[in-house]
Tab-separated table of N, CA and C in Angstrom:
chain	number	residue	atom	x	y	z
A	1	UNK	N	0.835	-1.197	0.000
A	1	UNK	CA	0.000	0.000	0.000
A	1	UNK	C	0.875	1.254	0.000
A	2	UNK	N	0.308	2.728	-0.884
A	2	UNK	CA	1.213	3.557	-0.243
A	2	UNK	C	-0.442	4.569	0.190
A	3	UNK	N	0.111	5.653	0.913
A	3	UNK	CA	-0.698	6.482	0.740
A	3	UNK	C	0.299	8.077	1.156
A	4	UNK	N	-1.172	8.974	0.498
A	4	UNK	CA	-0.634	10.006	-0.441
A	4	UNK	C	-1.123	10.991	0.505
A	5	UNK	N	-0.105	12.320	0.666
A	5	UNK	CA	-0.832	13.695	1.473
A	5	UNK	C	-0.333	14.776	0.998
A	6	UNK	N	-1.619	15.485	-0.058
A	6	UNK	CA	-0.393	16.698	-0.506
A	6	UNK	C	-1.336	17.664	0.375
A	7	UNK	N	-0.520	19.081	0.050
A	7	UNK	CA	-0.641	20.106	1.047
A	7	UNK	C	-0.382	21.079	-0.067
A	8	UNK	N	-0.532	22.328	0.294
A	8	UNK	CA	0.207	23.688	-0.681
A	8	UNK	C	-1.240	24.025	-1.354
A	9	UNK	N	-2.176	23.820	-1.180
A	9	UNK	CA	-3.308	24.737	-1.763
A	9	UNK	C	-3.704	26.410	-1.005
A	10	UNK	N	-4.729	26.879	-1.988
A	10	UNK	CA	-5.389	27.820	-1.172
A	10	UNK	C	-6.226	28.820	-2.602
A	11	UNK	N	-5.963	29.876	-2.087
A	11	UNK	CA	-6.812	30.608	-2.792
A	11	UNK	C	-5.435	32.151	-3.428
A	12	UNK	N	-5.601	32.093	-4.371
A	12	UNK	CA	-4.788	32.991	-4.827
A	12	UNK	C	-5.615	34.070	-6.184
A	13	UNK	N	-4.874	35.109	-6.445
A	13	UNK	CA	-5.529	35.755	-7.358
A	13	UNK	C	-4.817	35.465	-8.963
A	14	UNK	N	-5.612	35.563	-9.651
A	14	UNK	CA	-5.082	35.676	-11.116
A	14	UNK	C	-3.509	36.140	-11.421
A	15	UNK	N	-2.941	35.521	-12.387
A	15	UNK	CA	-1.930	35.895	-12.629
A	15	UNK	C	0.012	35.317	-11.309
A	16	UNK	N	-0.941	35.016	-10.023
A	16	UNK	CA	0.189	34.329	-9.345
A	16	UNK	C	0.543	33.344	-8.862
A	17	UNK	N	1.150	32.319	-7.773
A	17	UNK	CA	1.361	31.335	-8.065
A	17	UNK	C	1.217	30.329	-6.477
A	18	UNK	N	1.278	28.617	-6.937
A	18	UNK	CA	0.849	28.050	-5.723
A	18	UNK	C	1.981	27.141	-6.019
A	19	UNK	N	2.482	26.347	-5.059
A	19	UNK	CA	3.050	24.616	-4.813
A	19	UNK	C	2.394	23.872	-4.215
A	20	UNK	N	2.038	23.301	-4.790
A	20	UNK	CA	1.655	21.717	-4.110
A	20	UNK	C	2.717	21.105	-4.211
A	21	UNK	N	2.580	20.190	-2.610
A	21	UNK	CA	3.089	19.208	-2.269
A	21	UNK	C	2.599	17.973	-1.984
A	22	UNK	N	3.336	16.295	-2.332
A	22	UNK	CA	2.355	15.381	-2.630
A	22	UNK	C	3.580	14.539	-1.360
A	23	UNK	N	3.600	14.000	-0.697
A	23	UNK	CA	4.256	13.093	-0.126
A	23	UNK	C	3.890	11.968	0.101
A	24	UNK	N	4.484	10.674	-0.477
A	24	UNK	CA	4.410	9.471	-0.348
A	24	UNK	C	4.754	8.381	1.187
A	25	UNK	N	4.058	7.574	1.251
A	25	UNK	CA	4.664	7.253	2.728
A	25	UNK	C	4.255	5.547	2.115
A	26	UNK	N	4.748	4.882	3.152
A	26	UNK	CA	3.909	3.095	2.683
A	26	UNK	C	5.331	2.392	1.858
A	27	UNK	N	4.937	1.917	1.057
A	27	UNK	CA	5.535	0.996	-0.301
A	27	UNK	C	6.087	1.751	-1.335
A	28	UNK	N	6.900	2.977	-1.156
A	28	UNK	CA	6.922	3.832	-1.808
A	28	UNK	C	7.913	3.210	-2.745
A	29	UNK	N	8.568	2.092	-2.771
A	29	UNK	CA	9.702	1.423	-3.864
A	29	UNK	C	9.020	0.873	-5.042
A	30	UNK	N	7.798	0.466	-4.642
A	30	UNK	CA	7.324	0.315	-5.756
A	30	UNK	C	6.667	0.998	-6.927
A	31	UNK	N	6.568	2.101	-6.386
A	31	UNK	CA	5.901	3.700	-7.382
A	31	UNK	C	6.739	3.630	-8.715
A	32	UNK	N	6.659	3.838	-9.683
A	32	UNK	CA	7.092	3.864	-10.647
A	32	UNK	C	6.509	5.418	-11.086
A	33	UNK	N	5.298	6.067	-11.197
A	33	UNK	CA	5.219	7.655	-11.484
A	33	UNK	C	4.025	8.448	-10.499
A	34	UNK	N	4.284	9.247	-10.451
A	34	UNK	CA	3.228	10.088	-9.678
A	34	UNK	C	2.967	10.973	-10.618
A	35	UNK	N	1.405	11.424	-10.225
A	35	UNK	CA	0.655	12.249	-11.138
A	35	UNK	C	-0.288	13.555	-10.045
A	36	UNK	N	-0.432	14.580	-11.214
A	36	UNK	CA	-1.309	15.375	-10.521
A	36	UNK	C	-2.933	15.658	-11.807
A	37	UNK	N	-3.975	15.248	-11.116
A	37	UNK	CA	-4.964	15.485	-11.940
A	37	UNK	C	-5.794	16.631	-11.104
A	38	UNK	N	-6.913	16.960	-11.366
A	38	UNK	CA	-7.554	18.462	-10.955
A	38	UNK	C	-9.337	17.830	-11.357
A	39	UNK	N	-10.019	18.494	-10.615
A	39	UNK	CA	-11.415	18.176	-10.470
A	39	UNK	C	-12.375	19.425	-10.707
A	40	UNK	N	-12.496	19.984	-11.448
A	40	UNK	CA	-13.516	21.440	-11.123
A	40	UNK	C	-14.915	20.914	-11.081
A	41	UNK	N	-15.590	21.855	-10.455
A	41	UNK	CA	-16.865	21.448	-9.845
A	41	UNK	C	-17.609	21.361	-11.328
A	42	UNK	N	-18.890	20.052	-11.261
A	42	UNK	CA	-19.559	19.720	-12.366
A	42	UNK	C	-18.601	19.052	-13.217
A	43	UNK	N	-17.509	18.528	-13.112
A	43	UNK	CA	-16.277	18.380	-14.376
A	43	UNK	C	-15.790	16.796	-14.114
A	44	UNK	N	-15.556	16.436	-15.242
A	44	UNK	CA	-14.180	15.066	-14.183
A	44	UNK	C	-12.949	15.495	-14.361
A	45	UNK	N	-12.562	14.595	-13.896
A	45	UNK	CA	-11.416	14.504	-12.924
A	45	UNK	C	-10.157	14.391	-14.417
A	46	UNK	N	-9.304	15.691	-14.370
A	46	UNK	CA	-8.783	15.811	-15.654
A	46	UNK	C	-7.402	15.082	-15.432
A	47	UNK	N	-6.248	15.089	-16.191
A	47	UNK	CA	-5.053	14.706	-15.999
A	47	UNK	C	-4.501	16.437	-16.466
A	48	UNK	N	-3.042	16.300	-14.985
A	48	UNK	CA	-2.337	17.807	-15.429
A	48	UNK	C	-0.969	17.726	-15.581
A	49	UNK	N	-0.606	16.946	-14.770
A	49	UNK	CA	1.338	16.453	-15.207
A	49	UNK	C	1.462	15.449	-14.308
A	50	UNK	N	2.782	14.224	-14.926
A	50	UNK	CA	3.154	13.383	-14.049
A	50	UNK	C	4.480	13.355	-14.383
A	51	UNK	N	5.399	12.703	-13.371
A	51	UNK	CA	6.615	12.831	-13.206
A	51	UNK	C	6.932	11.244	-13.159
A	52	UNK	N	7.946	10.138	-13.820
A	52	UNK	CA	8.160	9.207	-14.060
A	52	UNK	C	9.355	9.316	-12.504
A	53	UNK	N	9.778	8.429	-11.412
A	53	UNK	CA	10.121	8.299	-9.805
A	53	UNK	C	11.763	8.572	-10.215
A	54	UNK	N	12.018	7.089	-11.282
A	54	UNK	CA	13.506	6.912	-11.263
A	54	UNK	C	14.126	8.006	-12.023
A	55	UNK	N	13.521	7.798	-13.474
A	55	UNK	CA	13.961	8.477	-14.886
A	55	UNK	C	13.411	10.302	-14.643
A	56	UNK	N	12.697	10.997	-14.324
A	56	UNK	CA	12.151	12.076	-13.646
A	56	UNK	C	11.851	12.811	-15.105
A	57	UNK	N	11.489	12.024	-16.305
A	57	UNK	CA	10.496	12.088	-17.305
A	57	UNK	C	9.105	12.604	-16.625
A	58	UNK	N	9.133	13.827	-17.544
A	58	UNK	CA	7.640	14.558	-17.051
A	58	UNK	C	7.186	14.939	-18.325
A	59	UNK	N	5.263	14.889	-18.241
A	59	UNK	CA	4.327	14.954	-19.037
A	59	UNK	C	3.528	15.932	-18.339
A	60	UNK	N	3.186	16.731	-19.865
A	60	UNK	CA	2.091	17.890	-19.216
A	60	UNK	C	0.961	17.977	-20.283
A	61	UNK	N	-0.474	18.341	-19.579
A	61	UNK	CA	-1.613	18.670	-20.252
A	61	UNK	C	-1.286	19.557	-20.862
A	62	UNK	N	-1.900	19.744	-21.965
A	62	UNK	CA	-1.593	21.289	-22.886
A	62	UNK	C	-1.921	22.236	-22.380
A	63	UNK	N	-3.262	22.670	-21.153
A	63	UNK	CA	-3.721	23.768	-20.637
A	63	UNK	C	-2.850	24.073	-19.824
A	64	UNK	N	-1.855	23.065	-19.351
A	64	UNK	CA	-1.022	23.695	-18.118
A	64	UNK	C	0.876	24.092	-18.849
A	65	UNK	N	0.936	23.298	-20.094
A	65	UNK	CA	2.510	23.588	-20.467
A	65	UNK	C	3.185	25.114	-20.576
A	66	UNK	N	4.024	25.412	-19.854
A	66	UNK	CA	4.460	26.480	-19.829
A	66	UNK	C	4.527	26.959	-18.738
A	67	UNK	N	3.509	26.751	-17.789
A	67	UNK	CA	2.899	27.619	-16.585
A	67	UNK	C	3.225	26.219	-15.664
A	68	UNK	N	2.939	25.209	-15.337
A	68	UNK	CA	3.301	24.301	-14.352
A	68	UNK	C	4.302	23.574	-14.868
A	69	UNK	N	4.795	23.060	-13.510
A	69	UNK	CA	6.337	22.398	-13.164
A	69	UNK	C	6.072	21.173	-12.549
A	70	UNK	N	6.151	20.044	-12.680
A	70	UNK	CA	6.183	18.735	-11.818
A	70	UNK	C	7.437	18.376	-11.514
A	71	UNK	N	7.713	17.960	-10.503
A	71	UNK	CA	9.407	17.971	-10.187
A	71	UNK	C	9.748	16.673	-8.972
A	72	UNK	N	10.356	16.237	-8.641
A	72	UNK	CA	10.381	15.379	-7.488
A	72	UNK	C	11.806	15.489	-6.991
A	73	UNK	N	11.715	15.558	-5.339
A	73	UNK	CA	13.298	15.798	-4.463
A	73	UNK	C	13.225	14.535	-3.679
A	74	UNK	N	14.084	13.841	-4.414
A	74	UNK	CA	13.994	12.188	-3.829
A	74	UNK	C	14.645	12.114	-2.445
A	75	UNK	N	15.276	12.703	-2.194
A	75	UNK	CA	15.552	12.813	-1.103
A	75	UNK	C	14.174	13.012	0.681
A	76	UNK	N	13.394	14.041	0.092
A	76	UNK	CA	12.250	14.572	0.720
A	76	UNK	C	11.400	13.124	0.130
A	77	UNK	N	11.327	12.748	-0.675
A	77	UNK	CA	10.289	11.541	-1.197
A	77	UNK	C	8.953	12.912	-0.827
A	78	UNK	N	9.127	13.339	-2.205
A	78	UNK	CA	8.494	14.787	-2.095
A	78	UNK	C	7.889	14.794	-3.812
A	79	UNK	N	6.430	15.388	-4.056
A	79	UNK	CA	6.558	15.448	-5.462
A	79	UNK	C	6.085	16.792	-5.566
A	80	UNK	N	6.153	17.906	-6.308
A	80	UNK	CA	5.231	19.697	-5.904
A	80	UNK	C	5.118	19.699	-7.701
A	81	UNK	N	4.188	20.285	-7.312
A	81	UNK	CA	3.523	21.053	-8.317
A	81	UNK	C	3.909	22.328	-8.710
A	82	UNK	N	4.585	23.156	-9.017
A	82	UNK	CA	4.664	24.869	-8.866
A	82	UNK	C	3.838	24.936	-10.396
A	83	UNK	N	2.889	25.722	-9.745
A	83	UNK	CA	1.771	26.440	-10.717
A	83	UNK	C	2.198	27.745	-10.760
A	84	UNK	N	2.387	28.646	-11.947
A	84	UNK	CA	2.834	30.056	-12.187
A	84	UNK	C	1.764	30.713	-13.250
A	85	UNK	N	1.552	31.830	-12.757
A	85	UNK	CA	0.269	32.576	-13.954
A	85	UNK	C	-1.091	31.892	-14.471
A	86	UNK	N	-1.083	31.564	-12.895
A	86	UNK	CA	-2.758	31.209	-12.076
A	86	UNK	C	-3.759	31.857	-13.017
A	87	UNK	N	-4.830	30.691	-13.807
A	87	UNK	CA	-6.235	31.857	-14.491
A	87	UNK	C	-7.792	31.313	-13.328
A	88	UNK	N	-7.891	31.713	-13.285
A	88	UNK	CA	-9.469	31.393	-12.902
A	88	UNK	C	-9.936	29.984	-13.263
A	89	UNK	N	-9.385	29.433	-14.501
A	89	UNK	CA	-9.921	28.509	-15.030
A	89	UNK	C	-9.258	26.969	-14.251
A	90	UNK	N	-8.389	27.788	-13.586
A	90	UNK	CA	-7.380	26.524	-12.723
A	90	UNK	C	-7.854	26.340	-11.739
A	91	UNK	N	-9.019	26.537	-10.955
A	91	UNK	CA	-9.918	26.352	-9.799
A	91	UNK	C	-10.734	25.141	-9.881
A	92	UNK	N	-9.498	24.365	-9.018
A	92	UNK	CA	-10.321	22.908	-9.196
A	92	UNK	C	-9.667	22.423	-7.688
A	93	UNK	N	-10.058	21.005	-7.711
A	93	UNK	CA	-9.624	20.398	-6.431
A	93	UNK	C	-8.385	19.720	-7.303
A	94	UNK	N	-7.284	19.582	-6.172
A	94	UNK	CA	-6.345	18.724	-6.942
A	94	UNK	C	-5.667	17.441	-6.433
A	95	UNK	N	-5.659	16.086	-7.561
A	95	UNK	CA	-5.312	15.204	-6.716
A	95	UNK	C	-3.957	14.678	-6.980
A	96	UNK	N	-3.670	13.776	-5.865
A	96	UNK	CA	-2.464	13.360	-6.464
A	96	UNK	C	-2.506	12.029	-6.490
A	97	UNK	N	-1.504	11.492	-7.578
A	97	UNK	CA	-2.189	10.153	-7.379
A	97	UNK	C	-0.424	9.376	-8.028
A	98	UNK	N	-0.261	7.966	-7.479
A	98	UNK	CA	0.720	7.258	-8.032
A	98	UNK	C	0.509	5.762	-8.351
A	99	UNK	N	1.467	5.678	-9.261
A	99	UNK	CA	1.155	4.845	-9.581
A	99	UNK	C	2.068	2.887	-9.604
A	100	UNK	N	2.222	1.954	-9.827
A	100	UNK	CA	3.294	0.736	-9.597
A	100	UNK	C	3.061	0.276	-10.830
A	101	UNK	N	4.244	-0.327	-10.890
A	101	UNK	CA	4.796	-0.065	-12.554
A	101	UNK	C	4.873	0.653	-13.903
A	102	UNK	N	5.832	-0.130	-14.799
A	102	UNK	CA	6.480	0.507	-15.734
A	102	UNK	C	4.749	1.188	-16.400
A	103	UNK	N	4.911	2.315	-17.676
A	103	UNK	CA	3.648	2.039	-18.224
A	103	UNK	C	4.478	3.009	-19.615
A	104	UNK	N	3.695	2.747	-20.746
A	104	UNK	CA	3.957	3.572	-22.092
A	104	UNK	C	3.234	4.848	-21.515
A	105	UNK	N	3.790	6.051	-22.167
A	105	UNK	CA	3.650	7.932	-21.882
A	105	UNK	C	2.005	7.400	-22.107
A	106	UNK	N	1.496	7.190	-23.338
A	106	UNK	CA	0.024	7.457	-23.186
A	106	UNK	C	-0.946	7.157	-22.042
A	107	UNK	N	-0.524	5.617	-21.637
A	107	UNK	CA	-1.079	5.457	-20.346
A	107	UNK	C	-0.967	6.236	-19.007
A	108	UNK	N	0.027	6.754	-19.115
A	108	UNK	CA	0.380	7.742	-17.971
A	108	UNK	C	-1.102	8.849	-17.779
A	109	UNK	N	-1.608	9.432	-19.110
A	109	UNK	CA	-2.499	10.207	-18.621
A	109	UNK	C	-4.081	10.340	-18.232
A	110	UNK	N	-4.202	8.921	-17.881
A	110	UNK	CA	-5.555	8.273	-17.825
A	110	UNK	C	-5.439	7.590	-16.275
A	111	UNK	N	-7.015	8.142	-15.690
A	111	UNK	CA	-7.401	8.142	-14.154
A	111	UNK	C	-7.058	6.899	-13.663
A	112	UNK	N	-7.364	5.628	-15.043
A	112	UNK	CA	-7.306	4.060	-14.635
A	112	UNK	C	-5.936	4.292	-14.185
A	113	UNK	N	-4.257	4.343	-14.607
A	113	UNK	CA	-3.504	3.915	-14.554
A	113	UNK	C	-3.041	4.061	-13.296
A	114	UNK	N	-3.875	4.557	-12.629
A	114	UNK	CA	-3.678	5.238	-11.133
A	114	UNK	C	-4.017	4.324	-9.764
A	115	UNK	N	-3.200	3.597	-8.834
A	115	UNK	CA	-3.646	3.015	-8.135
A	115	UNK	C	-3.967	3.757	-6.781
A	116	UNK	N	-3.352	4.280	-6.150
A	116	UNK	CA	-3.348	5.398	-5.148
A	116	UNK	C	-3.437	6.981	-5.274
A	117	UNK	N	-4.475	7.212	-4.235
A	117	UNK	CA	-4.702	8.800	-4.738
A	117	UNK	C	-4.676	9.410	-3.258
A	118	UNK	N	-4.294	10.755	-3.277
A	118	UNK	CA	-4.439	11.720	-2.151
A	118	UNK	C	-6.208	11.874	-1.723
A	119	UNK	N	-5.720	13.088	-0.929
A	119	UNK	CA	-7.224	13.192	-0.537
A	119	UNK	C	-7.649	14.794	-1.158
A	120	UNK	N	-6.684	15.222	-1.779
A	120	UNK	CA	-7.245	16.200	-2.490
A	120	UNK	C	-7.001	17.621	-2.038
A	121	UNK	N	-6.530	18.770	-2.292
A	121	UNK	CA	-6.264	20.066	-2.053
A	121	UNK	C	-6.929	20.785	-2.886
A	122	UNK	N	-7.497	21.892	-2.245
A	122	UNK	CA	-8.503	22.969	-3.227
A	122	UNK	C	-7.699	23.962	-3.321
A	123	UNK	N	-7.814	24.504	-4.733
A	123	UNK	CA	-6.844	25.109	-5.302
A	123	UNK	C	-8.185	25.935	-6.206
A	124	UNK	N	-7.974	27.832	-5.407
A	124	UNK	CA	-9.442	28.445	-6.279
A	124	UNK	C	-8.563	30.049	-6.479
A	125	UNK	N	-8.774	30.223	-7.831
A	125	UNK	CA	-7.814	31.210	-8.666
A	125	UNK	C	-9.088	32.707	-8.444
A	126	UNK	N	-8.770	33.862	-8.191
A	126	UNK	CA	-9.980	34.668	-8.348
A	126	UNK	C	-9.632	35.637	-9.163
A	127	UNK	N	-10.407	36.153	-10.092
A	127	UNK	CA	-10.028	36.882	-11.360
A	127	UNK	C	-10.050	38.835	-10.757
């Protein structure tokens, strides 16, 4: 089992910026990638970047490339998010989620490939 606790939400205004933090605890040798997906109300549950544990290969949604960072400090067994030039439209809940074993990039960005998930940080942008 692992389980997941990120932290670093809140409420910020347009244009500035948040970190999330995702920390792993449990079976963490077996993780192979961690991911961050986002929930806005009425919406599902989207995919936004994941970070591959060993290789630190990272994938990003197109709404977020440019503006978010997925990163991991193996040391901390730490994964953050830094979100930069916050829109309104980024007001969602956010989860984190990892995953055990290898997988091809496409699978990476789909909810299935996900065995463990956080409990979620609200993250609300105001224009």
């Amino acid at each position: 089992q692992v389980q997941l606790v990120e932290s670093g939400g809140g409420l910020v205004q347009a244009g500035n910026s948040l970190r999330l933090s995702c920390t792993p605890s449990g079976r963490t040798f077996e993780i192979y990638a961690m991911a961050w997906f986002r929930q806005a109300p009425g919406k599902e549950r989207q995919f936004v970047a994941v970070i591959t544990w060993s290789a630190g290969n990272t994938y990003y949604a197109d709404s977020v490339k440019g503006r978010f960072t997925v990163s991991r400090d193996n040391a901390k067994n730490t994964v953050f998010l830094q979100m930069n030039s916050l829109k309104p439209e980024d007001t969602a809940i956010y989860y984190c989620a990892a995953r055990r074993g290898g997988a091809a990039e496409s699978t990476l960005y789909g909810i299935d490939a996900y065995r463990y998930w956080g409990q979620g940080t609200q993250v609300t942008v105001s224009s």
